[in-house]
Amino acid sequence: MLATLVDAPFDDADWLFETKWDGYRAIAAVHNGKVQLYSRNEKDFGKDYPAVVAAVENIAHSVVLDGEIIVLDSKKNSHFQSLQNYKTTGKGNLVYMVFDLLHLNGNELQQLTLLERKSLLKDVVTQLGDKRVQYSGHVLKKGKAFFEKARRQHWEGMIAKKADSPYEEGRRSASWLKIKVTNEQEAIICGFTAPRGSRKKLGALVLGLYDDKQLKYIGNCGGGLNEATLDMLSKKLQPLVQPTSPFDRKVRTNMPVTWVKPKLVCQVKFSEWTGDGILRMPVFLGLREDKPPSDVHPETPKTVQTMATVTATAEKDRVLTLNGKKVNLTNQQKIYWPKEKITKGQLVDYYLSVAQYILPHLKDRPMSLHRFPNGIDKPSFYQKDLDLEQTPAWIKSIALHAASTGKDVDYLLCNNEAALAYMVNLGCIEINPWLSRTSKLDNPDYVVMDLDPENIDFKYVVEAALHIKAFLDPYKITTFCKTSGSTGLHIYIPTGGKHSYDTGRLFAEYIARQVNKQLPKSTSVTRAKAARNKKVYLDFLQNSRGQTVAAPYSVRPKPGATVSMPLQWKEVNEKLKISDFDLFNSQERLNENGDIWHDIQTTKNDLRKFIRDVEQSADS
DNA sequence: GACATCG
DNA sequence: CGATGTCAACGCGTG
DNA sequence: CACGCG
Ligand SMILES: [Mn+2]
Ligand SMILES: [Mn+2]
């Protein structure tokens, strides 16, 4: 379980607050006196910290502990530097500071509340009675005061945890928030400058990180480098020297640079980011040998999606200037998710933060508005027809004829941030675009298979999805899968706009019926609910003009503020859960991986062979 | 959520 | 003035 | 044509 970085402390009775210890995160599994100690990348720590192993060995139970390996100074502070020092010199008060208990004597505890788990953990630690294993305490509710203490003590920061939260394995969670006193950032060493004056070996480190998959220059760091550190860095960097810059773009450094392969990761602290994304006053803190360079991304404080900002942005209304238009945002503090206490303002912030990724999937597509003006637990309604009288003039729309009512409908087009924010302000929690665009309204860009489980375990949805992929793979047809964010999965099959809705629907029906033949027990192609109880409904009927599917990266009006998340096919497995992706953790995935559905519009599938088989089956 | 109408 | 009321989809399949 | 369904 990882913490989400936020930017300000808060008081809340549902939360508890712990010291943020500065060392290496480590899991210890103790079973029959045997100990496994490892990092969150499953790197074995046992050999590096035999003292910790020796201490936890004496625990008289079978346990799995979560904690941080640190060096405590006389003031009970931890510094990453001291731990580095311990590794080379063996000096310092090494402590395994534990804060969670996952298993106890064969019982899985993940589903207990945090407070229940910590209470059991405290008993285990007390019973052990070894100074090398300590229990990380907490304060309840008063986060602001605790943050002041963190500042005075020069801690790295504090962790806010939801008191009733379960333990979420391996995931970054909205129930654990990291609030830092100083800014820190992992960075990749990409080169170094020549030494000046009395300094030896090297002058400053040239740092970079991966932003949207691109290696980006983030500044030079000359602070925090003493003679021993310079010596160590120089030794490690020499073998990595290369003639050319690892950056795609030319970087402006004042000094000539010796470039190195971007392999070595370090931790720096800094005062702030400059406007053009450069670290101001960075100070080197140490190497992060536990981190692969590909994992180094901007750790931007999540100013927006937190308890913290709700109080900070406590104003009722906001006016944002987006795309040169003033967008009035009303009732920003209104609660849209009562249980999660997520506000309308947070929803706006989410969509603006992922706008660059979601907008390409919305451009020129008529929108079905599904409005929840009073949150997810109150009545909602659909709206397709805009009242152009009361719509800002800068909102683009298109008038389209509805066959069933014989009326013309003015559909909203969501082509920029301003329109997106406007939609959300109307109470649109989810974003429902057509499958076709204004340039070719009767030809969808993709055929969609909508997999809806009806009282059946999600693993059968995964199974059905993999069967659909396996069925299409032999035709060399590229398919894209995402969570629906509600209960099922969506599979998109790009058609290059070469076929009508009617044809696309026939494709989808053919696929659905074939897969239903393979999995008759667990799937159904019948829309009537009674006929598909305890089955996965292979819904092919969304492939029609005017019908919609929740867009990629759309939030859903569901508990947990889940998000429809594009997946790699290898992620479509037994571990996948709908709840893996929500309004809090989706941006981070996007910042790291970019839009993995970016290519869906340009993917060219040759469907000729497939069409032959569909026609053949229609004949017989 | 936005607007019209009522008391 | 605030309180209250009104309105905000559509296509497909089945019986 | 009304209704269920998403
Ligand atoms: Mn669905
Ligand atoms: Mn469906």
XYZ file of C-alpha atoms (C1' of nucleotides) and ligand atoms in Angstrom:
650
model
C 0.000 0.000 0.000
C 1.485 3.338 -1.082
C 0.560 6.857 -0.058
C -0.744 9.561 -2.370
C 1.148 12.848 -2.149
C -0.975 15.835 -1.175
C -0.050 19.386 -0.388
C -1.622 20.471 2.876
C -2.550 19.067 6.299
C -6.136 18.858 7.535
C -8.206 17.959 10.590
C -10.688 15.126 10.183
C -12.158 12.767 12.749
C -12.059 9.852 10.312
C -8.301 10.059 9.875
C -5.176 9.331 11.927
C -1.718 10.803 11.448
C 1.704 9.152 11.651
C 5.278 10.316 11.305
C 6.688 9.843 7.835
C 9.834 7.816 8.509
C 12.719 8.365 6.155
C 14.377 5.101 5.196
C 13.571 1.993 3.190
C 10.062 0.579 3.132
C 10.263 -3.087 4.041
C 7.905 -6.022 4.492
C 8.877 -8.723 6.972
C 7.276 -12.159 6.834
C 7.959 -14.304 9.917
C 6.898 -17.932 9.892
C 8.152 -20.590 12.320
C 11.132 -18.412 13.199
C 12.061 -18.021 9.510
C 12.239 -14.440 8.239
C 11.880 -12.957 4.800
C 12.677 -9.248 4.634
C 12.153 -7.496 1.340
C 11.512 -4.140 -0.332
C 8.317 -3.290 -2.163
C 10.023 -4.330 -5.405
C 10.599 -7.725 -3.758
C 14.333 -7.008 -3.431
C 15.775 -9.093 -0.607
C 16.841 -6.883 2.319
C 17.798 -9.761 4.618
C 21.519 -9.596 3.851
C 21.653 -5.805 4.118
C 19.960 -5.627 7.515
C 20.759 -8.788 9.497
C 20.034 -6.881 12.711
C 16.399 -6.450 11.670
C 16.146 -10.107 10.713
C 17.622 -11.126 14.061
C 15.113 -8.976 15.903
C 11.926 -10.054 14.116
C 13.038 -13.696 14.269
C 12.062 -13.723 17.921
C 8.450 -12.808 17.302
C 6.470 -15.665 18.799
C 3.818 -15.589 16.086
C 3.446 -16.048 12.384
C 3.221 -12.473 11.100
C 3.619 -10.251 8.064
C 4.710 -6.757 9.075
C 4.855 -3.568 7.040
C 7.250 -0.848 8.106
C 10.286 1.283 7.368
C 13.917 0.431 8.057
C 15.442 3.593 9.509
C 18.258 4.933 11.633
C 16.936 6.823 14.660
C 18.981 9.671 16.108
C 18.956 10.807 19.729
C 15.964 13.054 19.043
C 13.980 10.155 17.590
C 14.300 11.561 14.109
C 15.085 9.503 11.001
C 17.205 10.689 8.121
C 17.707 8.839 4.881
C 21.338 9.984 4.973
C 21.917 8.213 8.312
C 20.656 4.987 6.823
C 23.046 5.390 3.883
C 25.757 5.939 6.437
C 24.768 2.807 8.338
C 25.135 0.748 5.183
C 28.758 1.738 4.718
C 29.939 2.137 8.306
C 27.529 -0.027 10.331
C 27.121 2.911 12.711
C 23.774 4.192 13.924
C 20.690 3.034 15.792
C 19.026 0.787 13.225
C 15.294 0.348 13.831
C 12.520 -1.434 11.991
C 9.637 0.974 12.561
C 6.444 -0.987 11.899
C 3.062 0.517 11.106
C 0.861 -2.253 9.768
C 0.103 -5.933 10.289
C -1.122 -7.986 7.317
C -1.190 -11.512 8.711
C -1.280 -12.931 12.220
C -1.049 -16.670 12.912
C -2.607 -17.634 9.606
C -5.332 -15.007 9.660
C -5.509 -12.458 6.849
C -6.000 -9.085 8.479
C -6.235 -6.888 5.388
C -9.973 -6.478 5.730
C -9.847 -5.321 9.356
C -9.828 -1.562 9.914
C -6.463 0.150 10.242
C -7.117 0.855 13.927
C -7.856 -2.817 14.593
C -4.708 -3.902 12.767
C -2.537 -1.350 14.581
C -3.910 -2.443 17.936
C -2.905 -6.071 17.223
C 0.442 -4.846 15.890
C 1.130 -2.906 19.059
C 0.544 -6.061 21.128
C 2.951 -8.039 18.937
C 5.665 -5.378 19.251
C 5.202 -4.963 22.996
C 5.383 -8.711 23.506
C 8.614 -8.903 21.497
C 10.246 -6.201 23.606
C 13.189 -5.493 21.303
C 14.357 -1.877 20.731
C 15.206 -2.727 17.154
C 11.529 -3.205 16.342
C 9.326 -0.268 17.248
C 5.676 0.505 16.834
C 4.894 3.655 14.845
C 2.253 5.490 16.842
C -0.271 8.046 15.640
C -2.524 10.879 16.671
C -6.208 10.908 15.851
C -8.027 13.682 14.029
C -5.661 16.629 14.642
C -3.622 16.644 11.444
C -2.786 20.352 11.371
C -1.195 20.353 14.817
C 0.695 17.170 13.988
C 2.004 18.758 10.810
C 3.355 21.700 12.827
C 5.170 19.228 15.028
C 6.573 17.536 11.895
C 7.871 20.894 10.730
C 9.471 21.733 14.075
C 11.110 18.312 14.336
C 12.365 18.531 10.742
C 10.643 15.314 9.843
C 10.287 14.512 6.188
C 6.539 14.894 6.620
C 3.557 12.983 7.867
C 1.218 10.288 6.644
C -2.534 10.657 6.986
C -4.428 7.376 7.010
C -8.123 6.705 6.995
C -8.791 5.047 10.367
C -11.259 2.478 9.046
C -9.386 1.619 5.831
C -8.476 -1.938 4.838
C -4.932 -2.766 3.687
C -4.665 -2.471 -0.084
C -1.852 -4.668 -1.352
C 0.705 -2.967 -3.571
C -1.526 -0.091 -4.551
C -1.301 3.624 -4.173
C -4.390 4.500 -2.232
C -6.566 7.461 -1.434
C -6.753 6.179 2.144
C -3.073 6.927 2.730
C -1.949 10.480 2.068
C 1.620 11.731 2.251
C 2.060 15.335 3.332
C 5.625 16.603 3.121
C 7.378 19.347 5.026
C 9.940 19.899 2.297
C 9.659 18.970 -1.337
C 11.566 15.956 -2.409
C 11.876 14.268 -5.732
C 13.532 11.211 -7.145
C 15.730 12.079 -10.113
C 17.848 10.264 -12.655
C 21.473 11.315 -12.993
C 21.951 12.031 -16.695
C 25.354 13.688 -16.634
C 27.701 15.909 -14.651
C 29.609 19.140 -15.104
C 33.320 19.703 -14.576
C 34.500 20.707 -11.092
C 35.336 24.320 -10.316
C 37.589 25.755 -7.633
C 38.694 23.330 -4.978
C 36.029 20.752 -5.729
C 37.280 17.473 -7.128
C 35.924 14.874 -9.530
C 32.740 16.634 -10.613
C 30.848 19.882 -10.196
C 27.113 19.346 -10.358
C 24.796 16.514 -11.316
C 22.592 16.943 -14.375
C 19.194 15.539 -13.433
C 16.220 14.235 -15.371
C 13.049 12.219 -14.949
C 10.437 10.517 -17.087
C 7.408 12.662 -17.801
C 4.839 11.023 -20.059
C 7.518 8.489 -21.093
C 9.981 11.188 -22.197
C 13.233 11.798 -20.373
C 13.048 15.441 -19.309
C 15.750 17.714 -17.942
C 14.883 19.077 -14.478
C 18.028 20.994 -13.534
C 21.538 20.745 -12.123
C 22.237 19.840 -8.520
C 25.448 20.900 -6.790
C 24.183 21.058 -3.225
C 24.619 18.306 -0.649
C 27.750 16.917 -2.281
C 30.645 16.463 0.152
C 34.002 15.015 -0.755
C 33.088 11.431 0.108
C 29.846 11.661 -1.862
C 31.623 13.172 -4.864
C 34.106 10.351 -4.710
C 31.398 7.699 -4.563
C 29.361 9.301 -7.352
C 32.391 9.698 -9.570
C 33.224 5.990 -9.216
C 29.674 4.970 -10.082
C 29.318 7.411 -12.961
C 32.592 6.781 -14.800
C 31.488 3.433 -16.275
C 28.239 5.024 -17.459
C 29.828 7.850 -19.463
C 28.548 8.137 -23.031
C 29.352 10.633 -25.792
C 25.804 11.872 -26.407
C 23.050 13.407 -24.345
C 20.330 10.980 -23.212
C 17.702 13.710 -23.595
C 15.674 13.976 -26.799
C 15.688 17.734 -26.579
C 18.715 19.927 -26.311
C 19.152 21.191 -22.747
C 20.571 24.545 -21.796
C 23.210 24.098 -19.134
C 25.747 26.831 -18.492
C 28.650 24.424 -18.293
C 29.850 21.676 -20.606
C 28.397 18.346 -19.562
C 29.794 14.832 -19.454
C 26.771 12.702 -20.315
C 26.038 9.348 -18.702
C 23.580 6.564 -19.323
C 20.416 7.422 -17.335
C 20.721 4.520 -14.887
C 21.492 5.980 -11.482
C 18.599 7.290 -9.375
C 19.010 9.770 -6.546
C 16.823 11.612 -4.069
C 16.952 15.418 -3.945
C 15.131 18.011 -1.908
C 14.317 21.425 -3.334
C 12.459 24.613 -2.581
C 10.018 24.667 -5.480
C 9.438 23.945 -9.162
C 10.116 26.885 -11.472
C 7.512 27.782 -14.064
C 9.301 25.776 -16.744
C 9.665 22.645 -14.667
C 13.149 23.068 -13.234
C 14.074 22.328 -9.609
C 14.915 25.444 -7.591
C 17.766 25.001 -5.074
C 18.063 21.219 -5.261
C 20.115 19.421 -2.614
C 21.422 15.895 -3.112
C 20.190 13.524 -0.393
C 21.481 10.153 -1.515
C 21.247 7.411 -4.092
C 18.069 5.402 -4.460
C 19.393 2.023 -5.433
C 16.000 0.482 -4.769
C 14.476 2.445 -7.653
C 14.649 1.558 -11.331
C 15.049 4.720 -13.474
C 11.883 3.894 -15.400
C 9.963 4.455 -12.138
C 11.139 8.049 -11.731
C 8.335 10.496 -12.505
C 7.244 13.927 -11.323
C 5.906 13.591 -7.779
C 3.612 16.557 -8.126
C 1.634 17.241 -4.992
C -1.958 16.424 -5.707
C -3.194 19.862 -4.872
C -6.625 19.048 -6.022
C -8.094 15.733 -4.988
C -7.654 15.863 -1.283
C -9.472 16.575 1.904
C -6.880 19.256 2.296
C -7.950 21.300 -0.670
C -11.605 20.976 0.047
C -10.980 23.111 3.067
C -8.464 25.235 1.184
C -10.809 25.798 -1.782
C -13.750 26.287 0.504
C -15.329 28.860 -1.760
C -18.750 28.061 -3.126
C -18.095 29.133 -6.695
C -15.032 29.401 -8.931
C -14.448 31.094 -12.261
C -11.756 29.478 -14.403
C -10.388 30.875 -17.636
C -9.946 27.945 -19.993
C -9.277 28.223 -23.720
C -9.816 31.947 -23.340
C -13.370 31.452 -22.042
C -14.561 32.243 -18.546
C -16.186 29.114 -17.153
C -18.440 29.576 -14.130
C -18.147 26.649 -11.759
C -20.860 26.555 -9.107
C -21.242 24.746 -5.775
C -17.641 23.524 -5.703
C -18.027 22.258 -2.156
C -21.173 20.257 -2.860
C -20.717 16.627 -1.897
C -21.158 14.314 -4.891
C -19.962 11.123 -3.133
C -21.341 11.262 0.437
C -19.479 8.205 1.747
C -16.137 9.232 0.272
C -16.789 12.944 0.877
C -15.763 13.801 -2.671
C -16.953 17.183 -3.886
C -17.975 18.570 -7.215
C -14.846 20.756 -7.123
C -12.644 17.674 -6.814
C -14.433 16.136 -9.789
C -13.752 19.256 -11.875
C -10.109 19.137 -10.814
C -9.829 15.472 -11.783
C -11.150 16.058 -15.273
C -8.944 19.104 -15.835
C -5.914 17.160 -14.669
C -6.547 14.372 -17.187
C -7.933 16.644 -19.916
C -4.929 16.204 -22.217
C -5.505 12.437 -22.175
C -9.297 12.265 -22.331
C -10.060 15.061 -24.820
C -8.631 13.262 -27.881
C -11.194 10.510 -27.202
C -14.052 13.040 -27.081
C -13.210 15.368 -29.960
C -16.062 15.827 -32.488
C -18.260 13.219 -30.825
C -21.824 14.140 -29.869
C -22.268 13.815 -26.105
C -25.015 12.226 -24.070
C -25.106 14.124 -20.799
C -25.882 11.981 -17.767
C -26.407 14.542 -15.026
C -26.229 14.020 -11.257
C -26.751 17.554 -9.936
C -27.192 16.240 -6.378
C -24.561 13.540 -6.273
C -24.474 9.813 -6.940
C -27.165 8.854 -4.413
C -29.783 11.279 -5.717
C -31.827 11.073 -8.919
C -30.056 11.572 -12.221
C -31.304 12.242 -15.736
C -30.075 12.142 -19.288
C -29.901 15.199 -21.472
C -29.037 15.219 -25.131
C -30.766 18.352 -26.342
C -29.048 21.562 -25.225
C -31.151 24.642 -24.730
C -28.997 26.844 -26.940
C -30.623 29.943 -25.413
C -29.110 29.182 -22.040
C -25.840 27.646 -23.252
C -22.709 29.828 -23.507
C -22.093 30.842 -27.121
C -18.625 29.282 -27.087
C -20.005 25.771 -26.510
C -19.964 23.899 -29.817
C -22.960 21.765 -30.683
C -24.454 19.874 -33.589
C -28.134 19.436 -34.503
C -28.976 15.824 -35.285
C -32.244 14.152 -36.091
C -33.675 11.576 -33.700
C -35.621 8.889 -35.571
C -37.917 7.842 -32.743
C -39.171 11.283 -31.769
C -38.812 12.993 -35.126
C -37.102 15.922 -33.408
C -33.793 17.650 -33.986
C -31.472 17.410 -31.023
C -28.664 19.893 -30.313
C -25.838 17.692 -29.074
C -22.954 19.137 -27.088
C -19.456 18.653 -28.530
C -16.703 18.466 -25.932
C -13.658 19.658 -27.814
C -11.645 21.500 -25.171
C -11.041 21.962 -21.460
C -13.611 24.732 -21.205
C -16.386 22.512 -22.571
C -15.263 19.649 -20.332
C -15.415 21.850 -17.242
C -18.804 23.182 -18.367
C -20.164 19.630 -18.669
C -18.905 18.640 -15.242
C -20.463 21.771 -13.791
C -23.824 20.603 -15.149
C -23.446 17.526 -12.964
C -21.985 15.172 -15.551
C -19.992 12.696 -13.480
C -19.517 10.329 -16.377
C -18.630 11.246 -19.936
C -20.637 9.457 -22.630
C -19.479 10.133 -26.196
C -20.879 8.642 -29.368
C -18.834 5.980 -31.133
C -18.809 8.089 -34.339
C -17.622 11.644 -35.057
C -19.312 14.580 -36.792
C -17.301 13.989 -39.961
C -18.887 10.545 -40.457
C -21.841 10.235 -38.121
C -23.077 6.876 -39.371
C -19.680 5.200 -39.274
C -18.347 4.461 -35.785
C -14.595 4.422 -35.247
C -14.824 1.169 -33.358
C -17.034 -1.775 -32.595
C -17.587 -2.098 -28.867
C -18.189 -5.216 -26.818
C -19.709 -4.325 -23.464
C -19.266 -7.091 -20.888
C -21.768 -6.779 -18.044
C -21.720 -9.340 -15.229
C -25.131 -10.040 -13.669
C -24.629 -11.515 -10.187
C -21.480 -13.345 -11.217
C -17.860 -13.007 -10.144
C -15.661 -10.579 -12.056
C -13.237 -13.365 -12.971
C -15.793 -14.608 -15.504
C -15.783 -11.176 -17.149
C -12.010 -11.464 -17.474
C -12.420 -14.949 -18.893
C -14.961 -13.763 -21.471
C -12.747 -10.813 -22.452
C -9.775 -13.106 -23.022
C -11.954 -15.380 -25.156
C -12.976 -12.410 -27.290
C -9.345 -11.438 -27.728
C -8.348 -15.026 -28.509
C -11.163 -15.213 -31.059
C -9.983 -12.073 -32.880
C -6.209 -12.573 -32.560
C -5.997 -15.092 -35.431
C -7.483 -12.432 -37.745
C -4.652 -10.096 -36.643
C -7.263 -7.696 -35.321
C -5.949 -5.296 -32.651
C -8.325 -4.861 -29.715
C -8.301 -2.474 -26.774
C -9.624 -3.323 -23.318
C -10.592 -1.084 -20.393
C -12.477 -1.408 -17.156
C -15.930 0.084 -17.458
C -15.433 1.584 -14.008
C -18.815 0.170 -13.068
C -18.957 -3.623 -13.010
C -17.539 -4.935 -16.274
C -15.086 -4.508 -19.105
C -15.231 -2.785 -22.493
C -13.435 -4.066 -25.558
C -12.970 -1.654 -28.473
C -12.206 -2.933 -31.967
C -11.058 -0.107 -34.270
C -12.677 -0.242 -37.702
C -11.151 2.862 -39.268
C -14.669 4.222 -39.800
C -15.064 1.882 -42.744
C -18.368 0.360 -41.668
C -21.829 1.536 -40.643
C -23.346 1.071 -37.201
C -25.547 -1.704 -38.633
C -22.536 -3.592 -39.947
C -20.572 -3.014 -36.745
C -23.476 -4.349 -34.715
C -23.501 -7.498 -36.855
C -19.752 -7.923 -36.231
C -20.295 -7.561 -32.513
C -23.246 -9.933 -32.495
C -21.242 -12.534 -34.380
C -18.373 -12.272 -31.878
C -20.796 -12.388 -28.949
C -22.554 -15.492 -30.270
C -19.288 -17.318 -31.051
C -17.872 -16.626 -27.590
C -21.209 -17.538 -26.026
C -20.868 -20.926 -27.762
C -17.444 -21.345 -26.154
C -18.681 -20.250 -22.719
C -22.374 -21.184 -22.594
C -22.404 -21.600 -18.801
C -20.930 -18.227 -17.870
C -22.084 -15.887 -20.674
C -25.307 -14.770 -22.303
C -26.276 -12.771 -25.365
C -29.825 -12.146 -24.131
C -30.704 -8.660 -22.959
C -33.608 -9.732 -20.718
C -32.318 -9.852 -17.145
C -34.135 -13.040 -16.145
C -32.398 -14.986 -18.900
C -28.910 -13.944 -17.897
C -28.831 -14.177 -14.115
C -25.397 -15.334 -12.898
C -23.969 -14.781 -16.374
C -21.833 -12.229 -18.163
C -23.984 -10.354 -20.660
C -22.080 -9.910 -23.933
C -23.806 -6.654 -24.856
C -23.356 -5.911 -28.546
C -26.311 -3.531 -28.810
C -24.372 -0.387 -27.887
C -23.170 -0.317 -31.499
C -25.958 1.966 -32.689
C -26.312 5.586 -33.611
C -27.060 7.658 -30.518
C -25.908 4.959 -28.093
C -22.890 5.598 -25.924
C -20.250 3.911 -23.799
C -18.465 5.639 -20.907
C -15.274 7.192 -22.290
C -11.790 6.085 -21.290
C -10.751 7.915 -18.096
C -14.391 8.754 -17.332
C -15.273 8.738 -13.651
C -18.381 6.693 -12.870
C -21.192 7.626 -10.463
C -20.346 4.629 -8.287
C -18.994 4.054 -4.774
C -15.280 4.804 -4.640
C -15.422 7.228 -7.600
C -14.094 4.507 -9.880
C -12.655 5.368 -13.278
C -12.942 3.570 -16.622
C -9.284 2.689 -17.117
C -7.576 1.556 -20.330
C -5.504 -1.580 -19.740
C -2.670 -3.504 -21.268
C -3.991 -6.924 -22.203
C -1.521 -8.466 -19.764
C -3.315 -6.604 -16.969
C -6.552 -8.388 -17.865
C -6.013 -11.269 -15.433
C -7.276 -12.741 -12.192
C -5.773 -9.881 -10.158
C -7.723 -7.147 -11.943
C -10.409 -5.331 -9.973
C -12.732 -2.487 -10.954
C -11.768 -0.722 -7.720
C -8.102 -0.632 -8.791
C -8.663 2.709 -10.530
C -10.337 5.767 -9.083
C -10.413 9.538 -9.177
C -7.486 9.664 -6.741
C -4.989 7.300 -8.301
C -5.661 7.522 -12.041
C -3.656 10.676 -12.739
C -0.527 9.083 -11.413
C -0.912 6.130 -13.758
C -1.455 8.576 -16.619
C 1.605 10.639 -15.709
C 3.711 7.490 -15.687
C 2.392 5.670 -18.738
C 0.703 8.359 -20.802
C -2.494 7.432 -22.628
C -2.037 3.766 -23.521
C -5.078 4.078 -25.831
C -3.420 6.929 -27.709
C -3.170 4.846 -30.884
C -6.784 3.719 -30.991
C -7.752 6.273 -33.664
C -4.856 5.441 -35.956
C -4.947 1.656 -35.548
C -5.727 0.126 -38.917
C -7.428 -3.228 -38.696
C -7.850 -5.238 -41.863
C -11.286 -6.766 -41.303
C -11.760 -8.364 -44.745
C -11.041 -11.912 -43.680
C -13.229 -11.488 -40.619
C -16.096 -10.094 -42.710
C -15.947 -13.154 -44.986
C -16.447 -15.411 -41.981
C -19.282 -13.277 -40.620
C -21.051 -13.381 -44.004
C -20.537 -17.102 -44.332
C -22.172 -17.660 -40.974
C -25.054 -15.388 -41.970
C -25.660 -17.432 -45.122
C -25.894 -20.718 -43.319
C -28.465 23.146 -12.809
C -31.064 26.970 -14.808
C -34.893 29.353 -15.208
C -39.871 30.889 -14.537
C -43.310 31.835 -11.475
C -45.536 32.372 -6.960
C -46.313 34.352 -2.267
C -36.600 38.536 -1.867
C -36.589 33.441 -1.249
C -39.348 29.345 -1.929
C -41.198 26.284 -5.106
C -42.001 23.987 -9.451
C -40.519 22.365 -13.897
C -37.657 20.360 -17.160
C -33.682 17.866 -18.829
C -33.148 10.586 -24.078
C -32.941 7.370 -27.380
C -32.461 2.889 -30.163
C -33.191 -1.911 -30.339
C -35.448 -6.311 -29.350
C -39.342 -8.886 -27.561
C -44.139 -10.107 -26.687
C -47.526 -0.620 -29.474
C -45.732 -0.855 -24.866
C -42.158 -2.299 -22.311
C -37.323 -3.727 -20.701
C -32.812 -2.574 -21.029
C -28.394 0.059 -21.093
Mn -21.295 -2.175 -19.264
Mn -24.302 -2.847 -21.353
